[in-house]
Coordinates of C-alpha atoms and ligand atoms in Angstrom, one line a residue:
X14 CA 18.2 11.0 49.3
X15 CA 15.8 9.0 49.9
X16 CA 13.8 7.1 46.5
X17 CA 9.8 7.7 47.1
X18 CA 8.2 4.8 46.1
X19 CA 4.6 5.4 44.3
X20 CA 3.0 1.4 43.7
X21 CA 1.3 0.8 40.3
X22 CA -3.0 0.1 40.8
X23 CA -3.0 -1.6 37.2
X24 CA -0.5 -4.6 37.1
X25 CA 0.1 -5.8 33.8
X26 CA -0.8 -9.1 33.6
X27 CA 3.3 -11.0 33.6
X28 CA 4.6 -12.7 30.7
X29 CA 5.5 -17.0 30.7
X30 CA 8.1 -17.3 31.5
X31 CA 8.7 -19.9 28.7
X32 CA 8.4 -17.7 25.8
X33 CA 10.4 -14.7 27.4
X34 CA 13.2 -14.0 24.5
X35 CA 14.9 -11.2 24.8
X36 CA 13.6 -7.7 25.6
X37 CA 9.9 -8.1 25.1
X38 CA 8.7 -7.1 28.4
X39 CA 8.9 -5.0 31.2
X40 CA 8.1 -4.6 34.7
X41 CA 5.4 -3.0 36.7
X42 CA 7.7 0.1 37.7
X43 CA 10.6 2.5 36.7
X44 CA 12.9 4.6 38.5
X45 CA 13.9 8.1 38.0
X46 CA 16.1 11.0 39.5
X47 CA 16.5 14.1 37.1
X48 CA 19.3 16.4 36.8
X49 CA 19.6 20.5 36.6
X50 CA 22.2 22.4 36.5
X51 CA 22.3 24.3 40.1
X52 CA 20.5 21.6 41.6
X53 CA 23.1 18.2 40.6
X54 CA 21.3 15.2 41.2
X55 CA 17.2 15.3 42.6
X56 CA 13.6 13.4 43.1
X57 CA 14.8 10.4 43.1
X58 CA 11.2 8.5 42.8
X59 CA 10.6 4.9 41.0
X60 CA 7.1 5.4 40.0
X61 CA 4.7 3.0 37.9
X62 CA 5.9 2.8 34.8
X63 CA 4.9 4.8 31.7
X64 CA 6.1 6.8 28.7
X65 CA 8.3 9.6 28.6
X66 CA 7.4 13.1 27.1
X67 CA 9.6 14.7 26.2
X68 CA 10.3 17.6 23.2
X69 CA 10.2 17.3 20.7
X70 CA 14.3 19.1 20.4
X71 CA 15.1 16.8 23.4
X72 CA 18.5 17.0 22.3
X73 CA 19.0 13.0 23.4
X74 CA 17.2 12.6 19.8
X75 CA 19.4 14.7 17.8
X76 CA 22.6 14.6 18.9
X77 CA 22.6 10.9 20.9
X78 CA 24.0 12.3 24.4
X79 CA 23.3 9.0 25.9
X80 CA 24.7 6.2 28.2
X81 CA 23.8 3.6 29.5
X82 CA 24.1 -0.1 31.6
X83 CA 23.5 -3.6 31.0
X84 CA 23.5 -6.0 33.6
X85 CA 21.0 -9.3 35.3
X86 CA 19.1 -10.5 38.8
X87 CA 18.9 -13.9 39.4
X88 CA 16.4 -15.4 41.2
X89 CA 17.9 -18.5 43.4
X90 CA 16.7 -21.6 44.3
X91 CA 16.1 -20.4 47.8
X92 CA 14.3 -17.6 46.5
X93 CA 17.0 -15.6 47.3
X94 CA 17.9 -12.8 44.4
X95 CA 21.5 -11.7 43.7
X96 CA 23.2 -9.4 41.7
X97 CA 26.0 -9.7 39.8
X98 CA 29.3 -7.1 40.5
X99 CA 26.4 -3.9 40.3
X100 CA 29.4 -1.7 42.0
X101 CA 31.2 -1.8 38.1
X102 CA 28.5 -1.4 36.1
X103 CA 28.1 1.9 37.7
X104 CA 31.2 2.4 38.0
X105 CA 31.9 1.7 33.9
X106 CA 28.4 3.7 33.5
X107 CA 30.0 7.0 35.3
X108 CA 33.4 6.0 32.5
X109 CA 31.1 6.3 29.9
X110 CA 29.1 9.5 31.2
X111 CA 32.5 10.9 32.1
X112 CA 33.2 10.8 28.1
X113 CA 29.9 11.9 26.8
X114 CA 30.4 15.4 29.2
X115 CA 26.9 14.2 31.7
X116 CA 27.1 14.9 34.7
X117 CA 28.1 11.2 36.2
X118 CA 26.2 10.2 39.0
X119 CA 26.4 8.2 42.9
X120 CA 27.7 4.8 42.3
X121 CA 26.6 3.4 45.4
X122 CA 23.8 5.6 45.4
X123 CA 22.6 4.0 42.2
X124 CA 23.3 0.8 43.0
X125 CA 20.5 1.0 45.8
X126 CA 18.7 2.5 43.2
X127 CA 18.5 -0.3 41.1
X128 CA 18.1 -3.2 44.5
X129 CA 14.7 -0.5 45.6
X130 CA 13.2 -0.7 41.7
X131 CA 13.8 -4.9 41.9
X132 CA 12.4 -5.6 45.5
X133 CA 9.7 -3.6 44.2
X134 CA 9.1 -5.5 41.3
X135 CA 10.9 -9.1 42.5
X136 CA 7.7 -10.8 41.4
X137 CA 8.8 -10.2 38.1
X138 CA 12.3 -11.7 38.7
X139 CA 11.2 -15.3 36.7
X140 CA 12.4 -19.0 38.0
X141 CA 12.2 -21.4 34.9
X142 CA 16.2 -22.1 34.5
X143 CA 18.5 -20.2 32.4
X144 CA 16.0 -16.6 33.2
X145 CA 16.5 -13.4 35.1
X146 CA 15.5 -10.2 35.3
X147 CA 17.7 -8.1 32.2
X148 CA 18.3 -4.6 34.4
X149 CA 18.7 -1.8 31.9
X150 CA 19.8 1.3 34.0
X151 CA 20.3 4.8 31.4
X152 CA 21.0 8.0 31.1
X153 CA 19.8 10.6 28.3
X154 CA 19.7 14.5 27.5
X155 CA 16.3 17.0 27.6
X156 CA 17.3 20.1 27.2
X157 CA 15.0 21.1 24.1
X158 CA 18.0 23.4 22.6
X159 CA 19.2 21.9 18.7
X160 CA 22.6 23.7 19.8
X161 CA 25.2 22.0 20.5
X162 CA 26.6 21.6 23.5
X163 CA 26.3 19.7 26.5
X164 CA 22.8 19.1 28.6
X165 CA 22.8 20.9 31.6
X166 CA 18.8 18.5 32.3
X167 CA 19.3 15.0 32.1
X168 CA 17.1 12.0 33.1
X169 CA 18.4 8.6 34.9
X170 CA 16.0 6.2 34.3
X171 CA 16.0 2.4 34.9
X172 CA 13.4 -0.2 33.6
X173 CA 13.0 -3.7 34.1
X174 CA 12.8 -7.3 31.3
X175 CA 12.6 -10.5 32.6
X176 CA 14.3 -12.7 29.7
X177 CA 14.9 -16.0 28.9
X178 CA 17.6 -16.7 28.1
X179 CA 19.5 -14.4 24.9
X180 CA 20.1 -17.3 22.1
X181 CA 17.1 -19.5 21.6
X182 CA 19.1 -22.0 19.5
X183 CA 20.9 -22.2 23.8
X184 CA 24.3 -23.1 24.2
X185 CA 24.4 -23.9 20.5
X186 CA 27.6 -22.4 18.5
X187 CA 26.8 -19.8 16.8
X188 CA 29.5 -19.3 13.0
X189 CA 30.7 -14.9 13.0
X190 CA 31.7 -13.0 9.8
X191 CA 34.8 -11.4 9.7
X192 CA 34.1 -7.7 8.8
X193 CA 36.2 -5.3 6.7
X194 CA 34.4 -3.0 5.4
X195 CA 32.7 -1.7 8.2
X196 CA 34.5 -0.4 12.0
X197 CA 32.2 -0.4 15.3
X198 CA 34.9 2.1 16.8
X199 CA 39.1 4.0 17.1
X200 CA 41.0 5.0 19.0
X201 CA 39.9 8.2 20.1
X202 CA 36.3 7.9 20.0
X203 CA 33.9 6.2 22.5
X204 CA 34.1 2.6 22.1
X205 CA 35.2 2.1 25.9
X206 CA 31.6 3.7 26.3
X207 CA 28.3 2.0 26.8
X208 CA 26.5 4.9 24.3
X209 CA 23.7 4.4 22.2
X210 CA 25.5 6.0 18.9
X211 CA 28.1 3.0 18.6
X212 CA 25.2 0.8 18.2
X213 CA 22.8 2.6 16.0
X214 CA 26.2 2.2 13.8
X215 CA 27.2 -1.5 13.7
X216 CA 23.7 -1.9 12.2
X217 CA 25.0 -1.9 8.7
X218 CA 27.4 -4.8 9.7
X219 CA 24.8 -7.2 11.3
X220 CA 22.0 -6.4 8.1
X221 CA 24.7 -7.2 5.5
X222 CA 26.3 -10.3 7.8
X223 CA 23.2 -11.8 8.6
X224 CA 21.8 -11.6 4.3
X225 CA 24.6 -14.2 4.3
X226 CA 23.6 -16.0 6.7
X227 CA 25.7 -15.2 10.2
X228 CA 24.7 -14.7 13.3
X229 CA 27.1 -12.3 14.4
X230 CA 30.3 -10.3 13.3
X231 CA 34.1 -10.1 14.6
X232 CA 35.1 -6.0 14.5
X233 CA 38.4 -5.1 13.6
X234 CA 40.6 -2.3 14.5
X235 CA 39.4 1.0 12.6
X236 CA 42.8 1.7 11.5
X237 CA 44.6 -1.1 10.0
X238 CA 41.0 -3.8 10.0
X239 CA 43.9 -5.9 11.0
X240 CA 43.5 -6.2 15.0
X241 CA 39.9 -8.5 16.5
X242 CA 38.3 -6.1 18.6
X243 CA 35.0 -7.4 19.6
X244 CA 32.1 -10.4 18.6
X245 CA 28.6 -8.1 17.5
X246 CA 28.6 -6.6 20.9
X247 CA 30.8 -9.2 22.8
X248 CA 34.2 -9.8 23.8
X249 CA 36.1 -12.4 22.5
X250 CA 38.4 -15.0 23.9
X251 CA 40.5 -17.5 21.3
X252 CA 42.0 -20.9 23.0
X253 CA 45.2 -21.9 21.7
X254 CA 47.5 -24.3 23.1
X255 CA 48.8 -23.3 25.4
X256 CA 47.4 -19.7 25.9
X257 CA 43.9 -17.9 25.8
X258 CA 44.2 -15.1 24.3
X259 CA 41.4 -11.5 24.3
X260 CA 42.5 -8.0 22.9
X261 CA 43.1 -5.8 25.6
X262 CA 41.5 -2.6 25.8
X263 CA 45.2 -0.3 26.4
X264 CA 43.1 1.4 22.3
X265 CA 39.7 2.5 23.7
X266 CA 37.4 1.1 21.1
X267 CA 36.9 -2.2 23.2
X268 CA 34.1 -2.3 25.8
X269 CA 35.3 -3.4 28.7
X270 CA 33.3 -6.0 29.5
X271 CA 32.2 -7.2 32.8
X272 CA 31.8 -11.1 31.9
X273 CA 35.1 -9.8 30.7
X274 CA 37.3 -9.7 32.8
X275 CA 35.2 -11.7 35.9
X276 CA 36.5 -14.3 32.5
X277 CA 40.0 -13.3 32.8
X278 CA 39.9 -13.5 36.6
X279 CA 38.9 -17.3 36.9
X280 CA 40.7 -18.4 34.9
X281 CA 43.8 -17.1 35.9
X282 CA 42.9 -18.9 39.4
X283 CA 41.9 -21.8 37.1
X284 CA 45.4 -22.0 36.3
X285 CA 45.0 -20.9 32.4
X286 CA 47.7 -18.4 30.6
X287 CA 45.5 -15.7 29.7
X288 CA 47.1 -12.7 27.6
X289 CA 45.5 -9.6 27.5
X290 CA 46.8 -8.6 23.8
X291 CA 46.1 -7.4 20.0
X292 CA 45.9 -10.8 18.0
X293 CA 45.2 -10.3 14.9
X294 CA 43.6 -12.1 11.6
X295 CA 46.3 -13.6 10.2
X296 CA 47.2 -14.9 13.6
X297 CA 44.0 -16.6 13.9
X298 CA 44.3 -17.8 10.6
X299 CA 48.3 -18.7 10.6
X300 CA 46.9 -20.6 13.9
X301 CA 43.7 -22.5 12.7
X302 CA 46.1 -24.0 9.5
X303 CA 48.3 -25.4 11.9
X304 CA 45.9 -26.2 14.5
X305 CA 46.1 -24.7 17.2
X306 CA 42.7 -22.5 17.3
X307 CA 41.0 -24.0 19.6
X308 CA 38.5 -22.3 20.2
X309 CA 36.5 -19.0 21.0
X310 CA 33.8 -17.4 22.3
X311 CA 32.6 -14.2 23.0
X312 CA 31.2 -13.1 26.6
X313 CA 28.8 -11.2 28.0
X314 CA 25.8 -10.2 30.5
X315 CA 23.3 -11.4 28.3
X316 CA 24.8 -14.4 27.0
X317 CA 27.2 -14.7 29.4
X318 CA 29.4 -16.8 27.6
X319 CA 28.5 -17.7 23.2
X320 CA 30.9 -20.6 21.7
X321 CA 32.3 -19.2 17.8
X322 CA 31.3 -22.6 15.9
X323 CA 32.4 -21.2 12.8
X324 CA 34.2 -17.7 11.8
X325 CA 35.0 -16.3 8.2
X326 CA 37.2 -13.9 7.0
X327 CA 36.4 -13.8 3.2
X328 CA 36.1 -16.7 1.3
X329 CA 38.2 -18.3 3.8
X330 CA 35.9 -20.4 6.3
X331 CA 37.3 -21.9 9.7
X332 CA 35.4 -23.9 11.3
X333 CA 36.1 -24.4 15.1
X334 CA 35.6 -27.3 17.5
X335 CA 34.0 -29.2 14.1
X336 CA 31.1 -26.5 15.0
X337 CA 30.6 -27.2 18.4
X338 CA 31.2 -25.9 22.0
X339 CA 34.8 -26.1 23.1
X340 CA 35.1 -27.8 26.7
X341 CA 36.5 -25.1 28.3
X342 CA 34.0 -22.4 26.6
X343 CA 31.2 -25.1 29.2
X344 CA 33.4 -25.0 31.9
X345 CA 33.5 -21.4 31.9
X346 CA 29.7 -21.1 31.2
X347 CA 29.0 -23.4 33.7
X348 CA 31.6 -21.4 36.3
X349 CA 29.9 -18.0 35.6
X350 CA 26.5 -19.1 35.9
X351 CA 26.7 -21.2 38.6
X352 CA 27.9 -18.5 40.7
X353 CA 25.2 -16.2 39.4
X354 CA 22.1 -18.1 40.1
X355 CA 23.7 -19.4 43.8
X356 CA 24.4 -22.5 43.0
X357 CA 28.0 -23.0 42.9
X358 CA 30.3 -21.6 45.7
X359 CA 30.5 -17.4 45.6
X360 CA 34.7 -17.1 46.3
X361 CA 35.4 -14.2 44.9
X362 CA 32.6 -12.5 46.6
X363 CA 30.7 -10.7 43.1
X364 CA 27.3 -11.3 43.8
X365 CA 24.7 -9.0 45.9
X366 CA 22.1 -10.0 47.7
X367 CA 19.5 -7.9 46.9
X368 CA 16.4 -8.1 50.5
Ligands
PLP430 C1 27.8 -4.2 27.5 C2 29.0 -4.8 25.7 C3 29.5 -6.1 25.6 C4 29.8 -6.8 27.4 O1 30.1 -6.2 29.0 P1 29.9 -6.9 29.6 O2 29.7 -5.2 31.1 O3 30.5 -8.4 29.8 O4 28.8 -7.6 29.7 C5 30.4 -5.6 25.3 N1 31.3 -5.0 23.8 C6 29.3 -3.6 23.9 C7 30.3 -3.5 22.8 C8 29.1 -4.2 25.3 O5 28.0 -2.6 24.5

């Protein structure tokens, strides 16, 4: 399928590269493609960035039938543009589609669509240290129908946002509140997918944590409220004496991050003993008491590695590594960002060039 390109006649002014923040600015163009029953996915096009026109009865507004992805384009010192494992994002998008009864997209074509759009808006990729172009593919149901059934008409779109570092404080360790009232996901639900509802339902706990002076919540499993699942919208790792642990994906209630997957592969390559297994809060407290909880960090595309400097469980406050970034967290951050910005050898072949 050929992607039609209609360039804007009114390019926007570019924002200050040193004050981008996250998700505040959008580029001049967007990608759109339609699905209609009987026709399949059709009419891929790049058009000037503009609002959608939606019927008030559009199904996404009522029953949240939608999925999304998040990845970045990086500008290297040589001026090249790199994507990081975009095929993995499109594989995951299709896993989300399957769970949400959304017709699957052609993964290779979707990567081409991303590359084409990034290339059209290449002047928007910031060059300041730590900045990148965030890529947000998403699919949503547009049928004008307030009955509950899988949609027959959908839109696949991609938008781009120049972003700075996710945490304005930089790599400073964050304080995390262990959430034991609200849950994010349960077995059999949609925790393993990137679908809007997961995030709408997480806001309350986030709000409570912030009011208590914490940056994010540590989510526990929805059944026993015992096992660690994720931290905010990131996967989580714990560095114990002799073992690096991250919760296993078996329960289906954890989002399989591409950063998580990459951390595991790098750590194994470095010779670390990495376990994907269940880890309870009790085990963490015990490890802390015995001085074996050496480091903890979150992993995700937006922040890459986010060190955890303090965990609070009920009234118990556990400072980790004196509230400072750990050696391994820093080493992983340097390696991953080094590969992403083309500063370090990409021995796994993870980066993809945009022409
Ligand atoms: C996106 C996301 C992650 C991280 O995935 P990456 O592919 O590493 O960006 C982790 N947890 C949740 C809930 C997410 O939405």
